[in-house]
XYZ file of C-alpha atoms in Angstrom:
308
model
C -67.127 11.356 28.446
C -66.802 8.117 29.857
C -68.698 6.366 32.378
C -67.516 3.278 34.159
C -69.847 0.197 35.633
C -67.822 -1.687 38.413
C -69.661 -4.318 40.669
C -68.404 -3.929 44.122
C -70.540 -7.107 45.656
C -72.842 -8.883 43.826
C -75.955 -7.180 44.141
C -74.046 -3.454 44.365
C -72.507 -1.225 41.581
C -70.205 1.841 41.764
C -71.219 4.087 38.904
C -68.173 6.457 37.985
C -67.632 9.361 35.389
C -64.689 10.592 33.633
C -66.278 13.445 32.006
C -64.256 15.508 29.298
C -64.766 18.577 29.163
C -66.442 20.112 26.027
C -64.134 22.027 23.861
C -64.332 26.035 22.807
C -63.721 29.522 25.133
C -66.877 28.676 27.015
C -65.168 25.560 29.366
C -67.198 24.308 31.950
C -64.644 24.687 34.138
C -64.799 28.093 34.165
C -68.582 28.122 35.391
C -69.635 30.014 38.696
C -70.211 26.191 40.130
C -66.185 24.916 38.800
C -64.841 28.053 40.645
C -66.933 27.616 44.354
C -65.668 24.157 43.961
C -62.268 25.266 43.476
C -62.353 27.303 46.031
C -64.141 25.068 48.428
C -61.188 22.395 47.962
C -58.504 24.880 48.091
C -60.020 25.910 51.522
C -60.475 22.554 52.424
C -57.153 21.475 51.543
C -55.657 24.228 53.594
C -57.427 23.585 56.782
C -56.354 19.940 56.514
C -52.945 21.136 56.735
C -53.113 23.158 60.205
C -51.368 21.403 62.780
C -54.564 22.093 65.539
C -57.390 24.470 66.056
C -60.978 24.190 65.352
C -59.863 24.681 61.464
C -58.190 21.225 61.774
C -61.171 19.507 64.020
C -63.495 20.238 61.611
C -61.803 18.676 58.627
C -61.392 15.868 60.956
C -64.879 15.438 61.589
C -65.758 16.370 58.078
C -63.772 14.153 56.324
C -65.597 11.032 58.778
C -69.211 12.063 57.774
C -67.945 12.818 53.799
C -66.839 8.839 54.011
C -70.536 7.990 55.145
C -72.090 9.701 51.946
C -73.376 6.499 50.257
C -71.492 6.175 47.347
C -74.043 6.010 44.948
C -74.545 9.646 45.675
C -70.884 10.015 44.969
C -70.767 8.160 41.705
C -74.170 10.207 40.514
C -72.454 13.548 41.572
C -69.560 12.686 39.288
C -71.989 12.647 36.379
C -72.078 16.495 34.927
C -75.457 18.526 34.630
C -76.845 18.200 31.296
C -76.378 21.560 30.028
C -77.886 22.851 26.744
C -74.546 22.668 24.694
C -73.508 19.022 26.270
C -77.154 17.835 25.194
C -76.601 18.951 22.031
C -73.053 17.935 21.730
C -74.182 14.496 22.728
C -76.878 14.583 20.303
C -74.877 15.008 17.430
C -72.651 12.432 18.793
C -69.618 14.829 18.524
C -69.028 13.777 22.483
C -69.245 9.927 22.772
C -70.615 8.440 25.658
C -68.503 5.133 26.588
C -69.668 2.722 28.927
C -66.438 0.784 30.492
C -67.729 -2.536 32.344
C -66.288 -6.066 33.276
C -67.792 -8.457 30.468
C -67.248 -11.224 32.693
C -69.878 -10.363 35.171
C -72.117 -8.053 33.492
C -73.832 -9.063 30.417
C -74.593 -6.201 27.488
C -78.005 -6.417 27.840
C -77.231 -6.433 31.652
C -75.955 -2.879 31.582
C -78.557 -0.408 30.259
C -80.907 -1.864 32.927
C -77.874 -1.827 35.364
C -77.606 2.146 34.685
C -81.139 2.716 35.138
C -81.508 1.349 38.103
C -78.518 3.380 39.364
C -79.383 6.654 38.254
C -83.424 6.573 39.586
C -83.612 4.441 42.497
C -82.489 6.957 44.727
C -84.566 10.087 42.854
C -87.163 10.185 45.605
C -84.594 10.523 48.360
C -82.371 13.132 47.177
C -85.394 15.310 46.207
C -86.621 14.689 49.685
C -83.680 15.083 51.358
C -82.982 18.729 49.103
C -86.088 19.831 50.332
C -85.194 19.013 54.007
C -82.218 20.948 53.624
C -83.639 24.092 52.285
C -86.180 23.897 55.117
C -83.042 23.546 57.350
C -80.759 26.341 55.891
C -82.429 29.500 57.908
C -83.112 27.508 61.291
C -79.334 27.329 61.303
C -78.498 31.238 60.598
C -78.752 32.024 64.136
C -75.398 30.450 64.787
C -73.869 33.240 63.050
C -73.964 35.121 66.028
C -71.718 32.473 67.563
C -68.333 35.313 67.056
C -64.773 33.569 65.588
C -66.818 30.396 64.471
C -68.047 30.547 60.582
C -71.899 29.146 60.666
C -71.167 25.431 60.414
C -74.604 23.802 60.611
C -75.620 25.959 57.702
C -72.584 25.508 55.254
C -73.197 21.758 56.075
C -76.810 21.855 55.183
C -75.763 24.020 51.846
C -73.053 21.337 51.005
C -75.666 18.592 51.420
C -78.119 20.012 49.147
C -75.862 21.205 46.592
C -74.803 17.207 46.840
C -78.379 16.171 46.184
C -79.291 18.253 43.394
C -75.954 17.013 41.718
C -77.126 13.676 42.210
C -80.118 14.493 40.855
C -78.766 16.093 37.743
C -76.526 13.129 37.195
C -79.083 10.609 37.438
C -80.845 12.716 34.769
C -78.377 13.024 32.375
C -77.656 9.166 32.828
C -81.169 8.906 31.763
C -80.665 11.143 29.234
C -78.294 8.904 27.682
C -80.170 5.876 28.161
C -83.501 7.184 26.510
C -81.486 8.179 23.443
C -79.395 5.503 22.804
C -76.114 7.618 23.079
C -74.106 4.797 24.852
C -71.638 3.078 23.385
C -70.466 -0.069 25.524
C -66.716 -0.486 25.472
C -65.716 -3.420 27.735
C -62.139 -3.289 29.180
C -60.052 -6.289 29.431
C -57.947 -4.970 32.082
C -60.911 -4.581 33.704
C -62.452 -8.163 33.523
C -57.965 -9.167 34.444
C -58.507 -7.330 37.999
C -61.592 -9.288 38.818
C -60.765 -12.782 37.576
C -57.593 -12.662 39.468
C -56.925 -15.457 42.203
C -57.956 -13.723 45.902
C -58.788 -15.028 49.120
C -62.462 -15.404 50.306
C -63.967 -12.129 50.460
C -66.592 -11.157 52.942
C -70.036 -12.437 52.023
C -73.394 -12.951 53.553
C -76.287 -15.835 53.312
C -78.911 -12.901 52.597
C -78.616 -9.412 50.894
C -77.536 -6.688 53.658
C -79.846 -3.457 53.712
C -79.565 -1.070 50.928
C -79.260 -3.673 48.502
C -82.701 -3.609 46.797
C -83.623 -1.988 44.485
C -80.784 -4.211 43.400
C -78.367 -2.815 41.020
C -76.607 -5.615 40.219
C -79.111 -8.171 39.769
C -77.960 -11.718 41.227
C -74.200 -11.374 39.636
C -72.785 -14.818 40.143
C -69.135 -14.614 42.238
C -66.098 -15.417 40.028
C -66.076 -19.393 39.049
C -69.715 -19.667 40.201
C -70.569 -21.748 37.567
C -72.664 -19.062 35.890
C -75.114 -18.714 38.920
C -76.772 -16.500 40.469
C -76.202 -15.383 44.126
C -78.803 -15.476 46.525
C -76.681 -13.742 49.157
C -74.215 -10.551 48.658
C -70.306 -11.666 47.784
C -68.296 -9.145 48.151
C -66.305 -8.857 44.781
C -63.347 -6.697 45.184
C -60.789 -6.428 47.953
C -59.532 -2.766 48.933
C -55.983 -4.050 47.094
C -57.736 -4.791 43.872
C -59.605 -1.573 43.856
C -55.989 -0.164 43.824
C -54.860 -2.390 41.169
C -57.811 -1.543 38.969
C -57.102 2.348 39.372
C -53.323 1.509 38.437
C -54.648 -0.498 35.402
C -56.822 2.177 34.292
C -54.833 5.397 34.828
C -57.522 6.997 37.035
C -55.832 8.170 40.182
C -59.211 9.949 40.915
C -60.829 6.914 40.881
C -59.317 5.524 44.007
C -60.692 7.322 46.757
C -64.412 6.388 44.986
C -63.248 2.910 44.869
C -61.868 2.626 48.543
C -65.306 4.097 49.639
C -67.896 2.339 47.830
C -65.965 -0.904 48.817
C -65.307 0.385 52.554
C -69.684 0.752 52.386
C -70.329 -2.362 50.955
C -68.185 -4.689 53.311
C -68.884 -3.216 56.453
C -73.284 -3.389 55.298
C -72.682 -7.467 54.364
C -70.387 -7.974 57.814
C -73.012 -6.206 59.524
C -75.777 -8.358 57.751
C -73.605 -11.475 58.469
C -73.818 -10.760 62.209
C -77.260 -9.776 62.229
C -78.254 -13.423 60.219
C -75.537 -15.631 62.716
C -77.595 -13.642 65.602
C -80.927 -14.582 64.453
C -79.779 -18.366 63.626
C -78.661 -18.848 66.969
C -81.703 -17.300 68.878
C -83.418 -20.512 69.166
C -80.122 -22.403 70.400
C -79.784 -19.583 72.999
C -83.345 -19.909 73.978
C -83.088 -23.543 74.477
C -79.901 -23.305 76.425
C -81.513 -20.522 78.561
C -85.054 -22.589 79.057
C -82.551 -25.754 80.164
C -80.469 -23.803 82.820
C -83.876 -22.494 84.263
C -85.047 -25.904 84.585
C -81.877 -26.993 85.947
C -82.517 -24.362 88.318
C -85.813 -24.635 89.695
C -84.834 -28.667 89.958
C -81.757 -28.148 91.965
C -83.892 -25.405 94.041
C -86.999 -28.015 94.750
C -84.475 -30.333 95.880
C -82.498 -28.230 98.669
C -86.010 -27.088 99.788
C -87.345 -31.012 100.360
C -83.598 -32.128 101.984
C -83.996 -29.190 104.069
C -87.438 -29.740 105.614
């Protein structure tokens, strides 16, 4: 198994896992949970493939609240469940656990605290938000009754909490790891060659946009930033170099988590940047606004003394 650290900005990480799958008759992906995923993609797959109908709507729609998923639930839900025979496995170090970061920004003490952050600050929220959707699940079974329409609402809500308690599991395992000193921290070069490449100026903002503490990626200075911390949120890689790091790693499947997490990050620090320019120019508005009144009430105090 392999899991990979990637700053995205410089107070956000993507957390990804390659996971191998253990060896003997009993795979994993044989499980009842690798075949309702199977068959949940196949399904999937084929209703994105209907011209029209409500088959193809709903993929449509689907696929636009999928992209919304914060991608730290992603990246945790790519981390296995710590089953019995991976723990041990893991314990007797017959499956390594690499950890594939960019030396360049993260330090090796940097990561283990980088990981932990990952896999708890969000604990609360999926266990909250589980719960929510358990409460949820039989409110929706009316809908059945709706005839030639499957029960959306209440595949959505079973989708979403399968999705938290994966998250959940992953962040556990993560800590797992971490507790037992099972990592072993492999640092790519390739890697560090995709982010110290020349680029344009990348989107940034003069203060952290929302979601970024707990900070994951605690002050990471920008490429040729002198070693520094950021005070803001950089922006670190480009929707290009995402692609370019996937090519340079031979992990196809790590594109689409790439293209997300990125997709998240810049539109949160543009959003942030507006936000910050709005607030900076409040008082100049005022003034502006408090001038043209006066200008006002002047001009009208004059026409009212030439007229009497």
């Amino acid at each position: 198994m392999r899991l990979y650290v990637l700053p995205i900005s410089t107070r956000r990480t993507l957390l990804y896992c390659q996971a191998g799958k253990l060896g003997g008759p009993a795979s994993e992906s044989l499980t009842w949970s690798g075949r309702i995923q199977s068959k949940a993609a196949r399904t999937w797959s084929d209703w994105e493939n209907k011209d029209r109908g409500w088959q193809r709507a709903v993929v449509s729609y689907g696929n636009q609240l999928l992209r919304r998923i914060p991608y730290e639930e992603w990246g945790l839900k790519s981390v296995p469940p710590l089953s019995q025979r991976r723990r041990q496995a893991e314990l007797d170090r017959s499956d390594k656990v690499e950890v594939v970061y960019p030396k360049t920004l993260l330090q090796a003490d940097q990561v283990s605290s980088v990981l932990r952050a990952l896999a708890t600050e969000r604990e609360g929220l999926h266990r909250t938000r589980l719960l929510w959707c358990l409460v949820g699940m039989p409110i929706t079974i009316p809908v059945a009754l709706v005839p030639l329409i499957p029960n959306l609402p209440f595949f959505y809500l079973v989708y979403r909490a399968w999705s938290h308690w994966r998250a959940l599991a992953g962040g556990r395992h993560v800590q797992f790891l971490l507790n037992n000193n099972l990592l072993v921290l492999a640092p790519n070069p390739l890697v560090d060659a995709v982010y110290a490449a020349p680029k344009p100026p990348l989107p940034s903002a003069p203060e952290p946009a929302a979601g970024s503490a707990p900070v994951a990626s605690p002050g990471l200075p920008p490429p040729g930033a002198a070693g520094q911390a950021c005070e803001g949120e950089t922006l670190l890689l480009s929707q290009a170099e995402g692609k370019k790091l996937t090519l340079a790693l031979g992990l196809p499947q790590l594109e689409t988590e790439l293209e997300r997490a990125i997709w998240q990050v810049e539109t949160a620090i543009e959003k942030r940047k507006a936000q910050v320019a709005a607030v900076d120019d409040a008082p100049a508005a005022a003034a502006e606004a408090a001038a043209a009144a006066a200008a006002n009430s002047t001009s009208k105090h004059e026409s009212e003394k030439k007229s009497q």
